[in-house]
CSV table of C-alpha atoms and ligand atoms in Angstrom, one decimal:
chain,number,residue,atom,x,y,z
A,13,MET,CA,-12.7,14.7,0.6
A,14,GLN,CA,-10.6,17.0,2.6
A,15,LYS,CA,-7.4,18.6,1.4
A,16,LYS,CA,-4.2,16.6,2.1
A,17,ARG,CA,-2.7,17.7,5.5
A,18,ASN,CA,0.6,19.4,5.4
A,19,THR,CA,3.4,17.1,6.5
A,20,ARG,CA,7.2,17.5,6.3
A,21,PRO,CA,8.8,15.7,3.4
A,22,VAL,CA,11.0,12.7,4.3
A,23,LYS,CA,13.4,11.3,1.8
A,24,VAL,CA,13.5,7.6,1.4
A,25,GLY,CA,16.0,6.7,-1.4
A,26,ARG,CA,14.5,8.1,-4.6
A,27,LEU,CA,11.0,8.5,-2.9
A,28,ILE,CA,9.6,11.4,-0.8
A,29,ILE,CA,7.0,10.6,1.8
A,30,GLY,CA,4.9,13.5,2.9
A,31,GLY,CA,5.3,17.1,1.8
A,32,GLY,CA,2.3,16.9,-0.4
A,33,HIS,CA,3.7,14.0,-2.5
A,34,PRO,CA,1.5,11.2,-3.6
A,35,VAL,CA,0.7,8.5,-1.0
A,36,VAL,CA,3.5,5.8,-1.3
A,37,VAL,CA,2.4,2.2,-1.6
A,38,GLN,CA,4.5,-0.3,0.4
A,39,SER,CA,4.5,-3.8,1.4
A,40,MET,CA,6.7,-6.3,3.3
A,41,THR,CA,8.5,-9.4,2.1
A,42,ASN,CA,7.5,-12.7,3.9
A,43,THR,CA,10.4,-14.7,2.7
A,44,ASP,CA,13.4,-15.6,4.9
A,45,THR,CA,15.6,-12.5,4.5
A,46,ARG,CA,18.7,-14.7,4.6
A,47,ASN,CA,17.5,-16.3,1.4
A,48,ILE,CA,18.6,-13.6,-0.9
A,49,ASP,CA,17.3,-14.9,-4.2
A,50,ALA,CA,13.8,-15.8,-2.8
A,51,THR,CA,13.6,-12.3,-1.2
A,52,LEU,CA,14.6,-10.5,-4.4
A,53,ASN,CA,12.2,-12.6,-6.4
A,54,GLN,CA,9.4,-11.5,-4.2
A,55,ILE,CA,10.6,-7.9,-4.3
A,56,HIS,CA,10.5,-8.0,-8.2
A,57,ASP,CA,7.0,-9.6,-8.0
A,58,LEU,CA,5.8,-6.8,-5.7
A,59,ALA,CA,7.3,-4.0,-7.9
A,60,ALA,CA,5.6,-5.5,-10.9
A,61,VAL,CA,2.2,-4.9,-9.3
A,62,GLY,CA,3.2,-1.4,-8.3
A,63,CYS,CA,4.8,-1.6,-4.9
A,64,GLU,CA,7.1,1.4,-4.3
A,65,LEU,CA,8.9,0.8,-1.1
A,66,ILE,CA,9.8,-2.7,0.4
A,67,ARG,CA,10.4,-3.6,4.0
A,68,VAL,CA,12.3,-6.7,5.0
A,69,ALA,CA,12.6,-8.2,8.5
A,70,VAL,CA,16.2,-8.2,9.9
A,71,PRO,CA,16.0,-10.6,12.9
A,72,ASP,CA,19.7,-11.6,13.1
A,73,GLN,CA,23.1,-10.9,11.8
A,74,ALA,CA,22.7,-13.4,8.9
A,75,ALA,CA,19.7,-11.4,7.7
A,76,ALA,CA,21.8,-8.2,8.1
A,77,ASP,CA,24.6,-9.8,6.1
A,78,ALA,CA,22.1,-10.7,3.2
A,79,LEU,CA,20.9,-7.0,3.1
A,80,ARG,CA,23.8,-5.7,1.2
A,81,GLU,CA,23.1,-7.9,-1.8
A,82,ILE,CA,19.3,-7.4,-1.5
A,83,VAL,CA,19.7,-3.6,-1.4
A,84,LYS,CA,22.1,-3.7,-4.4
A,85,ARG,CA,19.8,-5.7,-6.6
A,86,SER,CA,16.4,-4.5,-5.4
A,87,PRO,CA,14.4,-2.4,-7.8
A,88,LEU,CA,12.8,-0.7,-4.9
A,89,PRO,CA,14.2,1.3,-2.0
A,90,VAL,CA,14.5,-1.1,1.1
A,91,THR,CA,13.4,-0.5,4.7
A,92,ALA,CA,15.0,-2.8,7.3
A,93,ASP,CA,12.6,-3.7,10.1
A,94,ILE,CA,14.8,-4.1,13.3
A,95,HIS,CA,14.0,-4.8,17.0
A,96,PHE,CA,16.1,-4.8,20.0
A,97,ASP,CA,19.5,-5.0,18.6
A,98,TYR,CA,21.2,-1.7,17.7
A,99,ARG,CA,24.1,-3.6,16.0
A,100,LEU,CA,21.6,-4.9,13.4
A,101,ALA,CA,20.4,-1.2,12.8
A,102,LEU,CA,24.0,-0.1,12.3
A,103,ALA,CA,24.7,-3.1,10.0
A,104,ALA,CA,21.6,-2.3,7.9
A,105,ILE,CA,22.6,1.3,7.5
A,106,GLU,CA,26.0,0.1,6.4
A,107,ALA,CA,24.4,-2.3,3.9
A,108,GLY,CA,22.7,0.8,2.3
A,109,VAL,CA,19.0,0.6,3.3
A,110,ALA,CA,17.0,3.7,2.6
A,111,LYS,CA,15.0,3.5,5.8
A,112,LEU,CA,15.0,1.9,9.2
A,113,ARG,CA,11.9,0.8,11.1
A,114,ILE,CA,13.0,0.8,14.8
A,115,ASN,CA,11.4,1.3,18.2
A,116,PRO,CA,13.8,3.7,20.0
A,117,GLY,CA,12.3,2.4,23.3
A,118,ASN,CA,13.5,-1.2,22.8
A,119,ILE,CA,16.9,-0.7,21.2
A,120,GLY,CA,18.9,-0.8,24.4
A,121,GLY,CA,19.2,2.8,25.8
A,122,THR,CA,19.7,6.4,24.7
A,123,ASP,CA,23.4,6.0,23.9
A,124,ARG,CA,22.6,3.3,21.3
A,125,VAL,CA,19.7,5.2,19.9
A,126,LYS,CA,22.1,8.2,19.5
A,127,MET,CA,24.6,6.0,17.6
A,128,ILE,CA,21.9,4.9,15.2
A,129,LEU,CA,20.8,8.4,14.7
A,130,ARG,CA,24.3,9.7,14.0
A,131,ALA,CA,24.8,6.8,11.4
A,132,ALA,CA,21.3,7.6,9.9
A,133,GLN,CA,22.1,11.2,9.6
A,134,GLU,CA,25.5,10.6,8.0
A,135,ASN,CA,24.0,8.2,5.5
A,136,GLN,CA,20.8,10.2,4.9
A,137,ILE,CA,18.6,7.3,6.1
A,138,ALA,CA,15.0,7.9,7.2
A,139,LEU,CA,13.5,6.3,10.3
A,140,ARG,CA,10.1,5.0,10.9
A,141,VAL,CA,9.0,4.8,14.5
A,142,GLY,CA,5.8,3.2,15.4
A,143,VAL,CA,3.5,2.3,18.2
A,144,ASN,CA,1.2,-0.8,18.0
A,145,ALA,CA,-1.8,-0.8,20.4
A,146,GLY,CA,-1.0,-4.5,21.3
A,147,SER,CA,2.5,-3.8,22.5
A,148,VAL,CA,2.2,-0.4,24.0
A,149,HIS,CA,4.2,-0.3,27.2
A,150,ARG,CA,2.3,-0.8,30.4
A,151,SER,CA,3.7,2.5,31.9
A,152,TYR,CA,1.8,4.5,29.2
A,153,LEU,CA,-1.4,2.7,29.9
A,154,GLU,CA,-1.0,3.5,33.6
A,155,LYS,CA,-0.4,7.2,32.7
A,156,SER,CA,-3.4,7.3,30.5
A,157,GLY,CA,-5.7,5.6,32.9
A,158,GLY,CA,-6.1,2.7,30.5
A,159,ASP,CA,-7.0,4.7,27.5
A,160,VAL,CA,-5.2,2.9,24.7
A,161,VAL,CA,-5.3,5.7,22.1
A,162,GLN,CA,-3.9,8.2,24.7
A,163,ALA,CA,-1.2,5.6,25.8
A,164,MET,CA,-0.2,5.3,22.1
A,165,LEU,CA,0.1,9.0,21.7
A,166,LEU,CA,2.2,9.3,24.9
A,167,SER,CA,4.6,6.5,23.6
A,168,ALA,CA,4.8,8.1,20.2
A,169,GLU,CA,5.5,11.4,21.8
A,170,ASP,CA,8.3,10.0,23.9
A,171,GLN,CA,9.9,8.3,20.9
A,172,LEU,CA,9.7,11.5,18.9
A,173,ASN,CA,11.3,13.5,21.7
A,174,ILE,CA,14.3,11.2,21.9
A,175,LEU,CA,14.9,11.6,18.1
A,176,THR,CA,14.1,15.3,17.7
A,177,GLU,CA,16.3,16.2,20.8
A,178,GLU,CA,19.2,14.9,18.7
A,179,GLY,CA,18.1,17.2,15.8
A,180,PHE,CA,16.9,14.3,13.7
A,181,ASP,CA,13.6,15.0,11.6
A,182,GLN,CA,13.6,12.5,8.8
A,183,ILE,CA,10.9,10.6,10.6
A,184,VAL,CA,7.8,8.7,9.5
A,185,VAL,CA,5.3,7.7,12.2
A,186,SER,CA,3.0,4.7,12.4
A,187,LEU,CA,0.2,4.3,14.9
A,188,LYS,CA,-1.6,1.0,14.4
A,189,SER,CA,-4.2,-1.0,16.0
A,190,SER,CA,-6.1,-4.1,15.0
A,191,ASP,CA,-9.2,-2.1,16.0
A,192,VAL,CA,-10.2,-0.1,13.0
A,193,LEU,CA,-11.7,2.8,15.0
A,194,GLN,CA,-8.8,2.9,17.4
A,195,THR,CA,-6.5,3.3,14.3
A,196,VAL,CA,-8.6,6.1,12.9
A,197,GLN,CA,-8.8,7.9,16.3
A,198,VAL,CA,-5.1,7.7,17.1
A,199,CYS,CA,-3.9,8.8,13.6
A,200,THR,CA,-6.5,11.7,13.6
A,201,GLU,CA,-5.4,12.9,17.0
A,202,PHE,CA,-1.7,12.6,16.1
A,203,SER,CA,-2.1,14.6,12.9
A,204,THR,CA,-3.5,17.5,14.8
A,205,LYS,CA,-0.4,17.8,16.9
A,206,TRP,CA,2.5,16.7,14.7
A,207,ASP,CA,3.5,17.3,11.2
A,208,PHE,CA,5.5,14.1,10.7
A,209,PRO,CA,4.2,12.1,7.8
A,210,LEU,CA,2.0,9.2,8.8
A,211,HIS,CA,2.4,5.5,7.6
A,212,LEU,CA,-1.2,4.2,7.7
A,213,GLY,CA,-2.2,0.6,8.4
A,214,VAL,CA,-4.6,-1.5,10.2
A,215,THR,CA,-2.4,-4.1,12.0
A,216,GLU,CA,-3.1,-7.8,11.7
A,217,ALA,CA,-6.0,-6.8,9.5
A,218,GLY,CA,-6.6,-10.5,8.6
A,219,THR,CA,-7.0,-12.7,5.5
A,220,ARG,CA,-7.5,-11.2,2.0
A,221,TRP,CA,-11.2,-10.7,2.1
A,222,ARG,CA,-11.7,-9.5,5.7
A,223,GLY,CA,-8.4,-7.8,6.0
A,224,THR,CA,-9.0,-5.8,2.8
A,225,ILE,CA,-12.4,-4.6,4.0
A,226,ARG,CA,-11.2,-3.7,7.4
A,227,SER,CA,-8.2,-1.8,6.0
A,228,ALA,CA,-10.3,0.0,3.3
A,229,VAL,CA,-12.7,1.2,6.0
A,230,GLY,CA,-9.9,2.4,8.4
A,231,LEU,CA,-7.5,3.7,5.8
A,232,GLY,CA,-10.3,5.2,3.7
A,233,ILE,CA,-11.7,7.3,6.6
A,234,LEU,CA,-8.2,8.7,7.2
A,235,LEU,CA,-7.3,9.3,3.6
A,236,ALA,CA,-10.6,11.0,3.0
A,237,GLN,CA,-9.6,13.4,5.7
A,238,GLY,CA,-6.4,14.2,4.1
A,239,ILE,CA,-4.3,12.1,6.6
A,240,GLY,CA,-1.7,9.6,5.5
A,241,ASP,CA,1.4,9.7,3.4
A,242,THR,CA,2.3,6.1,2.9
A,243,LEU,CA,0.3,2.9,3.6
A,244,ARG,CA,0.6,-0.7,3.9
A,245,VAL,CA,-2.5,-3.0,3.8
A,246,SER,CA,-1.5,-5.8,6.0
A,247,LEU,CA,-2.9,-9.1,4.8
A,248,THR,CA,-2.2,-12.7,5.6
A,249,GLY,CA,-0.8,-14.4,2.6
A,250,ASP,CA,0.8,-13.3,-0.8
A,251,PRO,CA,2.0,-9.7,-0.3
A,252,ARG,CA,1.1,-8.8,-3.9
A,253,ASN,CA,-2.6,-8.8,-2.6
A,254,GLU,CA,-1.6,-6.0,-0.2
A,255,VAL,CA,-0.4,-3.8,-3.1
A,256,THR,CA,-3.4,-4.4,-5.3
A,257,ALA,CA,-5.7,-3.7,-2.4
A,258,ALA,CA,-3.8,-0.5,-1.6
A,259,TYR,CA,-4.3,0.8,-5.1
A,260,GLU,CA,-8.0,0.0,-5.1
A,261,ILE,CA,-8.3,2.1,-1.9
A,262,LEU,CA,-6.3,4.9,-3.4
A,263,LYS,CA,-8.1,4.7,-6.8
A,264,ALA,CA,-11.4,4.8,-5.1
A,265,LEU,CA,-10.5,8.1,-3.5
A,266,HIS,CA,-8.9,9.5,-6.7
A,267,LEU,CA,-5.6,9.7,-4.8
A,268,ARG,CA,-3.6,7.5,-7.2
A,269,GLU,CA,-4.1,5.9,-10.5
A,270,ARG,CA,-2.8,2.6,-11.5
A,271,GLY,CA,-4.3,0.2,-14.0
A,272,PRO,CA,-7.9,-0.2,-15.0
A,273,VAL,CA,-10.9,0.2,-12.7
A,274,VAL,CA,-13.3,-2.7,-13.5
A,275,ILE,CA,-16.8,-2.3,-12.3
A,276,SER,CA,-19.4,-5.1,-12.7
A,277,CYS,CA,-23.1,-5.1,-11.9
A,278,PRO,CA,-24.6,-7.1,-9.0
A,279,THR,CA,-27.0,-8.8,-11.5
A,280,CYS,CA,-30.6,-9.0,-11.1
A,281,GLY,CA,-33.5,-10.9,-12.5
A,282,ARG,CA,-32.8,-9.5,-15.9
A,283,CYS,CA,-29.3,-11.3,-16.2
A,284,GLN,CA,-29.2,-14.3,-18.3
A,285,ILE,CA,-25.4,-14.9,-18.4
A,286,GLY,CA,-22.7,-16.3,-16.1
A,287,LEU,CA,-21.6,-12.8,-15.1
A,288,GLU,CA,-19.5,-13.6,-12.1
A,289,LYS,CA,-17.2,-15.8,-14.3
A,290,LEU,CA,-17.1,-13.1,-17.0
A,291,ALA,CA,-16.2,-10.4,-14.6
A,292,GLU,CA,-13.4,-12.5,-13.1
A,293,ALA,CA,-12.2,-13.2,-16.5
A,294,VAL,CA,-12.1,-9.5,-17.5
A,295,GLU,CA,-10.4,-8.7,-14.2
A,296,ALA,CA,-7.7,-11.3,-14.9
A,297,LEU,CA,-7.3,-10.1,-18.4
A,298,THR,CA,-6.8,-6.5,-17.4
A,299,GLY,CA,-5.2,-6.8,-14.0
A,300,ALA,CA,-1.6,-6.2,-15.2
A,301,LEU,CA,-2.4,-3.3,-17.6
A,302,PRO,CA,-0.9,0.0,-16.5
A,303,TYR,CA,-3.6,2.2,-18.3
A,304,PRO,CA,-6.2,3.9,-16.2
A,305,LEU,CA,-9.1,2.6,-18.2
A,306,HIS,CA,-12.6,2.3,-17.0
A,307,ILE,CA,-14.1,-1.0,-17.8
A,308,ALA,CA,-17.7,-2.3,-17.2
A,309,VAL,CA,-19.0,-5.8,-17.1
A,310,MET,CA,-22.8,-5.7,-17.0
A,311,GLY,CA,-25.5,-8.3,-16.8
A,312,CYS,CA,-28.0,-7.2,-19.4
A,313,VAL,CA,-28.1,-5.4,-22.7
A,314,VAL,CA,-31.2,-3.4,-21.8
A,315,ASN,CA,-29.7,-1.3,-18.9
A,316,GLY,CA,-26.0,-2.3,-19.0
A,317,PRO,CA,-24.5,0.2,-21.5
A,318,GLY,CA,-26.6,3.1,-20.1
A,319,GLU,CA,-25.8,2.2,-16.4
A,320,ALA,CA,-22.1,2.1,-17.5
A,321,SER,CA,-22.0,5.0,-20.0
A,322,ARG,CA,-18.8,6.4,-18.4
A,323,ALA,CA,-16.9,3.2,-19.2
A,324,ASP,CA,-14.2,3.4,-21.9
A,325,LEU,CA,-15.1,-0.2,-22.8
A,326,GLY,CA,-17.6,-2.6,-21.6
A,327,LEU,CA,-19.6,-5.8,-22.3
A,328,ALA,CA,-23.1,-6.7,-21.4
A,329,GLY,CA,-24.8,-10.2,-21.5
A,330,GLY,CA,-28.0,-11.1,-23.1
A,331,LYS,CA,-29.8,-14.4,-23.8
A,332,GLY,CA,-27.2,-16.5,-25.5
A,333,GLU,CA,-25.4,-13.5,-26.8
A,334,GLY,CA,-24.0,-10.2,-25.5
A,335,ILE,CA,-22.8,-6.8,-26.7
A,336,ILE,CA,-19.6,-4.9,-26.5
A,337,PHE,CA,-19.9,-1.1,-26.0
A,338,ARG,CA,-17.5,1.8,-26.0
A,339,GLU,CA,-18.4,4.9,-24.1
A,340,GLY,CA,-22.1,3.9,-23.9
A,341,LYS,CA,-22.4,3.1,-27.6
A,342,ILE,CA,-22.8,-0.5,-28.9
A,343,ILE,CA,-20.0,-1.5,-31.2
A,344,ARG,CA,-20.4,-5.3,-31.5
A,345,LYS,CA,-22.8,-8.0,-31.0
A,346,GLU,CA,-21.5,-11.5,-30.3
A,347,THR,CA,-22.6,-15.0,-29.3
A,348,GLU,CA,-22.0,-15.7,-25.6
A,349,ASN,CA,-19.1,-17.9,-26.3
A,350,ASN,CA,-17.4,-15.3,-28.5
A,351,LEU,CA,-17.9,-12.4,-26.1
A,352,LEU,CA,-14.7,-12.5,-24.2
A,353,PRO,CA,-12.4,-13.0,-27.2
A,354,ALA,CA,-14.2,-10.2,-29.0
A,355,PHE,CA,-13.9,-7.9,-25.9
A,356,GLU,CA,-10.2,-8.8,-25.9
A,357,GLU,CA,-9.8,-7.8,-29.6
A,358,GLU,CA,-11.6,-4.4,-28.9
A,359,LEU,CA,-9.4,-3.8,-25.8
A,360,VAL,CA,-6.2,-4.2,-27.8
A,361,LYS,CA,-7.7,-1.8,-30.4
A,362,LEU,CA,-8.6,0.7,-27.9
A,363,ILE,CA,-5.3,0.7,-26.2
A,364,LYS,CA,-3.6,1.2,-29.6
A,365,GLU,CA,-5.8,4.1,-30.4
A,366,LYS,CA,-5.7,5.8,-26.9
A,367,TYR,CA,-2.1,5.1,-25.9
A,368,GLY,CA,-0.3,4.2,-29.2
A,369,THR,CA,0.9,0.9,-27.7
A,370,GLU,CA,0.5,-2.6,-29.1
A,371,VAL,CA,-0.3,-5.0,-26.2
A,372,LEU,CA,-0.4,-8.7,-25.9
A,373,LEU,CA,-3.0,-9.9,-23.5
B,421,LIG,S1,-27.0,-4.2,-15.6
B,421,LIG,FE1,-28.9,-5.4,-16.0
B,421,LIG,S2,-28.5,-7.3,-15.0
B,421,LIG,FE2,-27.1,-5.8,-14.1
B,421,LIG,S3,-28.1,-5.1,-12.3
B,421,LIG,FE3,-28.5,-3.6,-14.0
B,421,LIG,S4,-30.5,-4.2,-14.8
B,421,LIG,FE4,-29.7,-5.9,-13.6
């Protein structure tokens, strides 16, 4: 792991992105923004799994009108995602968003960009500017001789020049590609030249399984190099999966803690229990807990507790029975059917002892 790169701090509502602060986990609603209740319900669901910053699409005036109420009732700072129409950007600022995601190149000319910047400055709103490999303008590709990464960097540089010439520096930058290595390369090169905080993401990463793997590889490489100040794992489907995936990536790199880490063995010829189901049940049981516990679900009583000796609590299956262990020591033996309820009991006890909290699982 390399030390986190130095970036300038950008204030987004009550959050700070960059400046050595913890990597901020964000997501985007996929409800119709004009449906205020549906959007707020989703924001609450996302906050419950640890999302810290929420982005909503603002495609038209009706969506911009809904923003005021959404911002007022949202438990999270809101970013408005706007393309083409500077009036929507001004309306979003007026509605009280904490951040705007715009593309200064498609907002209708320098005067309009300046109007947005002035309003953002007056209201202390941060901006995110971004380049996506798929939509980088042809002129940059011509300049870079067809090199997509260099074209993205040229485009980002132009956008940043427009903003910084006006003295604006509350900027977060994103450089995304659906190609994992391209994302890694462009973010790495950018971070050697600029100190604006980076929003990481592999764009259009895919469905939950593939998208999580692709994001974990790309974002993992960057984060391990100390690059990245906020991230979104873009996945098709329920955005709560984006947040849980983001924390698994950050937890694996010891960058953030949230909830338990559940490990389970891959099983081998010694396993005589339905471990996959058991591991899934333990994951479901512990998924919403906020405590950074280390939990192990192991296939056999012979090697399980030893292999998982670092676990706060674990269970291991045997033939028709299983054991529960705490920090490598066996504390209970149970029949296979009773293993999960007994584990639950021990977990409640452990949380009470360790954190002084009564939990209902
Ligand atoms: S814990 Fe037991 S069943 Fe699981 S992989 Fe190790 S030896 Fe095999």
